[in-house]
CSV table of C-alpha atoms in Angstrom, one decimal:
chain,number,residue,atom,x,y,z
A,210,MET,CA,-51.5,23.4,101.5
A,211,LYS,CA,-48.9,23.2,98.9
A,212,HIS,CA,-46.5,22.4,101.2
A,213,THR,CA,-47.9,19.9,103.0
A,214,ALA,CA,-49.4,17.8,99.5
A,215,ARG,CA,-45.5,17.9,98.2
A,216,ILE,CA,-44.8,16.1,101.0
A,217,VAL,CA,-47.2,13.8,100.8
A,218,THR,CA,-46.7,13.3,97.0
A,219,ILE,CA,-42.6,12.6,98.0
A,220,VAL,CA,-43.5,10.0,100.6
A,221,PHE,CA,-46.2,8.2,98.6
A,222,ALA,CA,-43.2,8.1,95.8
A,223,ALA,CA,-40.7,6.4,98.2
A,224,LEU,CA,-43.4,3.7,99.3
A,225,LEU,CA,-44.0,3.5,95.8
A,226,ILE,CA,-40.3,2.6,95.3
A,227,TRP,CA,-39.6,0.8,98.5
A,228,VAL,CA,-42.5,-1.8,97.9
A,229,SER,CA,-41.4,-1.9,93.9
A,230,GLY,CA,-39.0,-4.5,94.6
A,231,ASN,CA,-40.9,-7.4,95.2
A,232,ALA,CA,-43.3,-6.6,91.7
A,233,GLN,CA,-45.3,-10.0,91.7
A,234,GLN,CA,-47.1,-9.1,94.8
A,235,THR,CA,-47.2,-5.6,94.8
A,236,TYR,CA,-49.9,-2.9,93.1
A,237,ALA,CA,-50.9,0.4,92.3
A,238,GLY,CA,-54.4,1.9,91.7
A,239,VAL,CA,-57.1,4.0,92.5
A,240,ARG,CA,-60.7,3.5,94.0
A,241,GLU,CA,-63.4,6.0,94.0
A,242,GLY,CA,-66.6,6.2,96.2
A,243,VAL,CA,-69.2,7.9,98.4
A,244,GLY,CA,-68.5,8.6,102.0
A,245,PHE,CA,-71.8,8.6,104.6
A,246,TRP,CA,-70.8,11.1,107.6
A,247,LEU,CA,-71.9,11.2,110.8
A,248,THR,CA,-71.2,12.9,114.4
A,249,LYS,CA,-70.9,11.4,117.5
A,250,ASN,CA,-70.7,13.4,120.6
A,251,GLY,CA,-71.5,11.9,123.8
A,252,ARG,CA,-73.5,8.6,125.0
A,253,GLY,CA,-76.7,7.9,124.6
A,254,LYS,CA,-80.3,8.6,123.0
A,255,GLY,CA,-79.4,11.7,120.3
A,256,SER,CA,-75.8,11.2,120.6
A,257,LEU,CA,-75.3,10.3,117.1
A,258,GLN,CA,-76.6,12.1,114.2
A,259,TYR,CA,-76.1,13.7,110.6
A,260,ALA,CA,-73.2,15.4,109.8
A,261,PRO,CA,-74.7,19.0,109.0
A,262,GLY,CA,-74.2,20.6,105.6
A,263,ASN,CA,-73.2,17.2,102.9
A,264,HIS,CA,-73.4,14.1,104.9
A,265,PHE,CA,-71.9,12.4,102.0
A,266,THR,CA,-68.3,13.2,100.4
A,267,TRP,CA,-66.8,11.8,97.0
A,268,ASN,CA,-63.5,10.5,98.0
A,269,LYS,CA,-60.5,10.2,95.7
A,270,GLU,CA,-58.0,7.4,96.6
A,271,PHE,CA,-54.8,6.2,95.4
A,272,PHE,CA,-53.3,2.8,97.3
A,273,ILE,CA,-50.5,1.0,97.1
A,274,ARG,CA,-51.0,-2.4,98.0
A,275,ARG,CA,-48.3,-5.8,98.9
A,276,HIS,CA,-49.2,-9.5,99.2
A,277,ALA,CA,-46.9,-10.5,102.3
A,278,SER,CA,-46.1,-14.0,102.7
A,279,GLY,CA,-49.1,-16.4,103.6
A,280,ASN,CA,-52.8,-14.6,103.5
A,281,TRP,CA,-51.4,-11.4,104.6
A,282,ALA,CA,-51.8,-7.9,102.7
A,283,TYR,CA,-50.9,-4.5,103.4
A,284,GLU,CA,-52.1,-1.4,102.0
A,285,PHE,CA,-50.9,2.6,101.9
A,286,ASP,CA,-54.0,4.6,101.1
A,287,LEU,CA,-53.6,8.2,100.2
A,288,VAL,CA,-57.8,9.4,100.4
A,289,HIS,CA,-58.5,12.8,99.5
A,290,TYR,CA,-62.1,14.3,100.4
A,291,GLN,CA,-64.2,18.0,100.8
A,292,HIS,CA,-66.6,19.1,103.3
A,293,ARG,CA,-68.7,22.2,103.0
A,294,TYR,CA,-71.3,22.9,106.2
A,295,LYS,CA,-72.7,26.1,108.2
A,296,LYS,CA,-71.9,26.0,112.2
A,297,VAL,CA,-74.8,28.2,113.8
A,298,ASP,CA,-73.5,29.9,116.8
A,299,ARG,CA,-76.5,30.1,118.7
A,300,GLY,CA,-75.3,32.1,121.5
A,301,ASP,CA,-75.2,35.4,119.4
A,302,SER,CA,-77.9,37.5,117.4
A,303,ILE,CA,-79.8,36.2,114.5
A,304,GLY,CA,-77.8,35.7,111.1
A,305,THR,CA,-74.2,35.0,113.2
A,306,TYR,CA,-72.9,31.7,111.8
A,307,ASP,CA,-69.3,30.5,110.3
A,308,ASN,CA,-69.1,29.2,106.3
A,309,TRP,CA,-66.6,26.2,106.4
A,310,GLN,CA,-64.8,24.9,103.5
A,311,SER,CA,-62.3,22.0,103.8
A,312,ASN,CA,-59.9,19.7,101.6
A,313,PHE,CA,-59.1,16.8,104.1
A,314,LEU,CA,-55.9,14.5,102.8
A,315,GLU,CA,-55.9,10.8,104.4
A,316,LEU,CA,-53.0,8.2,104.5
A,317,ASN,CA,-54.1,5.4,105.6
A,318,PHE,CA,-52.0,1.8,106.7
A,319,VAL,CA,-54.3,-0.4,106.3
A,320,LEU,CA,-52.7,-4.2,107.5
A,321,GLN,CA,-55.5,-7.0,106.0
A,322,TYR,CA,-56.0,-10.9,106.4
A,323,ASP,CA,-57.2,-13.6,103.5
A,324,VAL,CA,-60.5,-14.5,104.7
A,325,THR,CA,-61.8,-15.6,101.0
A,326,TYR,CA,-64.8,-18.2,101.6
A,327,PRO,CA,-65.4,-20.8,98.9
A,328,LEU,CA,-68.7,-21.2,98.3
A,329,ALA,CA,-68.8,-17.7,96.4
A,330,ALA,CA,-66.3,-19.3,93.7
A,331,PHE,CA,-68.7,-22.7,94.1
A,332,MET,CA,-71.4,-20.7,93.3
A,333,PHE,CA,-70.1,-18.1,90.7
A,334,PRO,CA,-67.0,-19.3,88.4
A,335,VAL,CA,-66.1,-16.3,87.4
A,336,LEU,CA,-65.5,-15.1,90.9
A,337,SER,CA,-62.9,-18.4,91.1
A,338,LYS,CA,-60.0,-16.0,91.5
A,339,MET,CA,-61.5,-13.7,94.1
A,340,LYS,CA,-60.4,-13.4,97.1
A,341,SER,CA,-61.6,-11.4,100.1
A,342,TYR,CA,-60.0,-9.0,103.3
A,343,ILE,CA,-60.7,-8.2,106.5
A,344,GLY,CA,-58.6,-6.1,108.6
A,345,PHE,CA,-58.3,-2.3,110.4
A,346,SER,CA,-56.7,0.8,109.4
A,347,ALA,CA,-55.0,3.7,111.4
A,348,ALA,CA,-54.9,6.9,109.6
A,349,PRO,CA,-53.5,10.5,110.3
A,350,ARG,CA,-55.7,13.1,108.3
A,351,VAL,CA,-54.4,17.0,107.4
A,352,GLY,CA,-57.7,19.7,106.8
A,353,PHE,CA,-57.1,22.8,105.0
A,354,HIS,CA,-60.0,24.8,106.2
A,355,LYS,CA,-61.3,28.0,104.8
A,356,VAL,CA,-63.6,29.7,107.3
A,357,GLU,CA,-66.0,32.8,106.4
A,358,PRO,CA,-67.4,34.4,109.7
A,359,VAL,CA,-70.5,36.0,109.1
A,360,GLU,CA,-72.1,38.3,111.6
A,361,ALA,CA,-75.5,39.4,110.9
A,362,GLY,CA,-75.6,38.7,107.8
A,363,MET,CA,-72.4,40.4,106.9
A,364,PRO,CA,-69.4,38.3,105.8
A,365,GLN,CA,-66.1,38.8,107.3
A,366,GLY,CA,-63.7,37.9,104.7
A,367,TRP,CA,-62.3,33.9,104.6
A,368,VAL,CA,-58.9,32.8,107.2
A,369,ARG,CA,-56.7,30.3,106.5
A,370,SER,CA,-56.6,27.2,109.0
A,371,ASN,CA,-54.8,23.6,109.1
A,372,SER,CA,-56.1,20.9,111.6
A,373,LEU,CA,-54.4,17.4,112.1
A,374,ASP,CA,-57.0,14.3,112.9
A,375,PHE,CA,-56.0,10.4,113.6
A,376,PHE,CA,-58.6,8.0,112.5
A,377,ILE,CA,-58.6,4.1,113.5
A,378,GLY,CA,-61.2,2.0,110.9
A,379,MET,CA,-61.9,-1.6,109.7
A,380,HIS,CA,-62.0,-2.5,106.1
A,381,TYR,CA,-63.5,-5.0,104.0
A,382,THR,CA,-61.9,-5.3,100.7
A,383,HIS,CA,-62.5,-7.4,97.6
A,384,PHE,CA,-59.7,-8.5,94.9
A,385,VAL,CA,-61.1,-9.8,91.3
A,386,PRO,CA,-58.0,-10.3,89.1
A,387,ILE,CA,-59.4,-9.9,85.7
A,388,THR,CA,-56.1,-10.3,83.6
A,389,ASP,CA,-52.5,-11.5,84.4
A,390,ARG,CA,-51.9,-7.4,86.0
A,391,LEU,CA,-55.2,-5.8,85.8
A,392,VAL,CA,-57.2,-5.9,89.2
A,393,LEU,CA,-60.6,-5.1,90.5
A,394,SER,CA,-61.1,-3.7,93.8
A,395,SER,CA,-63.7,-3.1,96.1
A,396,CYS,CA,-63.3,-1.8,99.4
A,397,LEU,CA,-66.2,-1.4,102.5
A,398,SER,CA,-65.0,0.7,105.0
A,399,PHE,CA,-65.6,2.4,109.0
A,400,ARG,CA,-63.3,5.2,109.8
A,401,MET,CA,-63.9,7.5,113.4
A,402,LYS,CA,-61.7,9.5,115.7
A,403,PRO,CA,-61.2,7.5,118.8
A,404,PHE,CA,-62.5,9.7,122.5
A,405,ASP,CA,-62.8,12.8,119.6
A,406,ARG,CA,-66.4,13.4,121.7
A,407,MET,CA,-64.6,13.7,124.8
A,408,GLY,CA,-63.6,17.1,123.9
A,409,ARG,CA,-66.4,18.9,122.2
A,410,ALA,CA,-69.3,21.0,124.3
A,411,ASP,CA,-72.8,19.6,124.5
A,412,GLY,CA,-74.6,19.9,120.9
A,413,ASP,CA,-71.5,20.5,118.9
A,414,PHE,CA,-72.5,18.2,116.3
A,415,TYR,CA,-70.4,20.3,113.2
A,416,GLU,CA,-67.5,18.6,112.8
A,417,PRO,CA,-67.8,15.0,111.5
A,418,ASN,CA,-66.2,12.5,113.3
A,419,ARG,CA,-67.4,8.5,111.8
A,420,GLN,CA,-67.3,7.7,108.3
A,421,ILE,CA,-69.0,4.5,106.4
A,422,SER,CA,-67.5,4.2,102.7
A,423,LEU,CA,-68.1,2.1,99.8
A,424,SER,CA,-65.7,2.6,96.8
A,425,SER,CA,-64.2,0.7,93.6
A,426,GLY,CA,-61.7,0.7,91.1
A,427,VAL,CA,-58.9,-0.9,89.7
A,428,CYS,CA,-54.9,-1.2,90.3
A,429,TYR,CA,-52.0,-3.0,88.5
A,430,ARG,CA,-49.6,-5.1,89.3
A,431,LEU,CA,-46.2,-4.0,88.8
């Protein structure tokens, strides 16, 4: 995990140096918020269920945002969150299951378009400088897992493993300047792993593959 985190940090630092060439249109900031997780497996009734264990995660996000020419903007978001759940193997004896503790890092590439509606500024003058964006994202995700097999109630020790996933998503972002350089930002997003359910066994709802998240924070114009 240390080596992967170091690589991600280097990549993100390189992105920061690259986008800072156009300082007037580049922002760096943080957002935090709640992610609500679901699992989709198959089709029809009963194919969508709450994720086991913690249905909610606390997502911590560092992002670099750049406003391109016209109405376009794009972001690079580094997101971290944790999952914990108990995976039961119903085919074995009572008390046989796996404890999962997972840390995830996502790197979102978000492309957005300005869809600001003027009525909000007309009704609330304080929001006259607010911008609203809607867009799509692609996000590779690295997972760092600790798994503890428990057989007939007896823990067998922790085993470490890694995983690599891919998400696509939709994002609705508000961008509210409060000074010349300081900006409030909030984001409502939906992300999913495409075609993930095709590789799952029937009744396997343990690893969540759908997320609805709401986050807010601040950013600074570089």
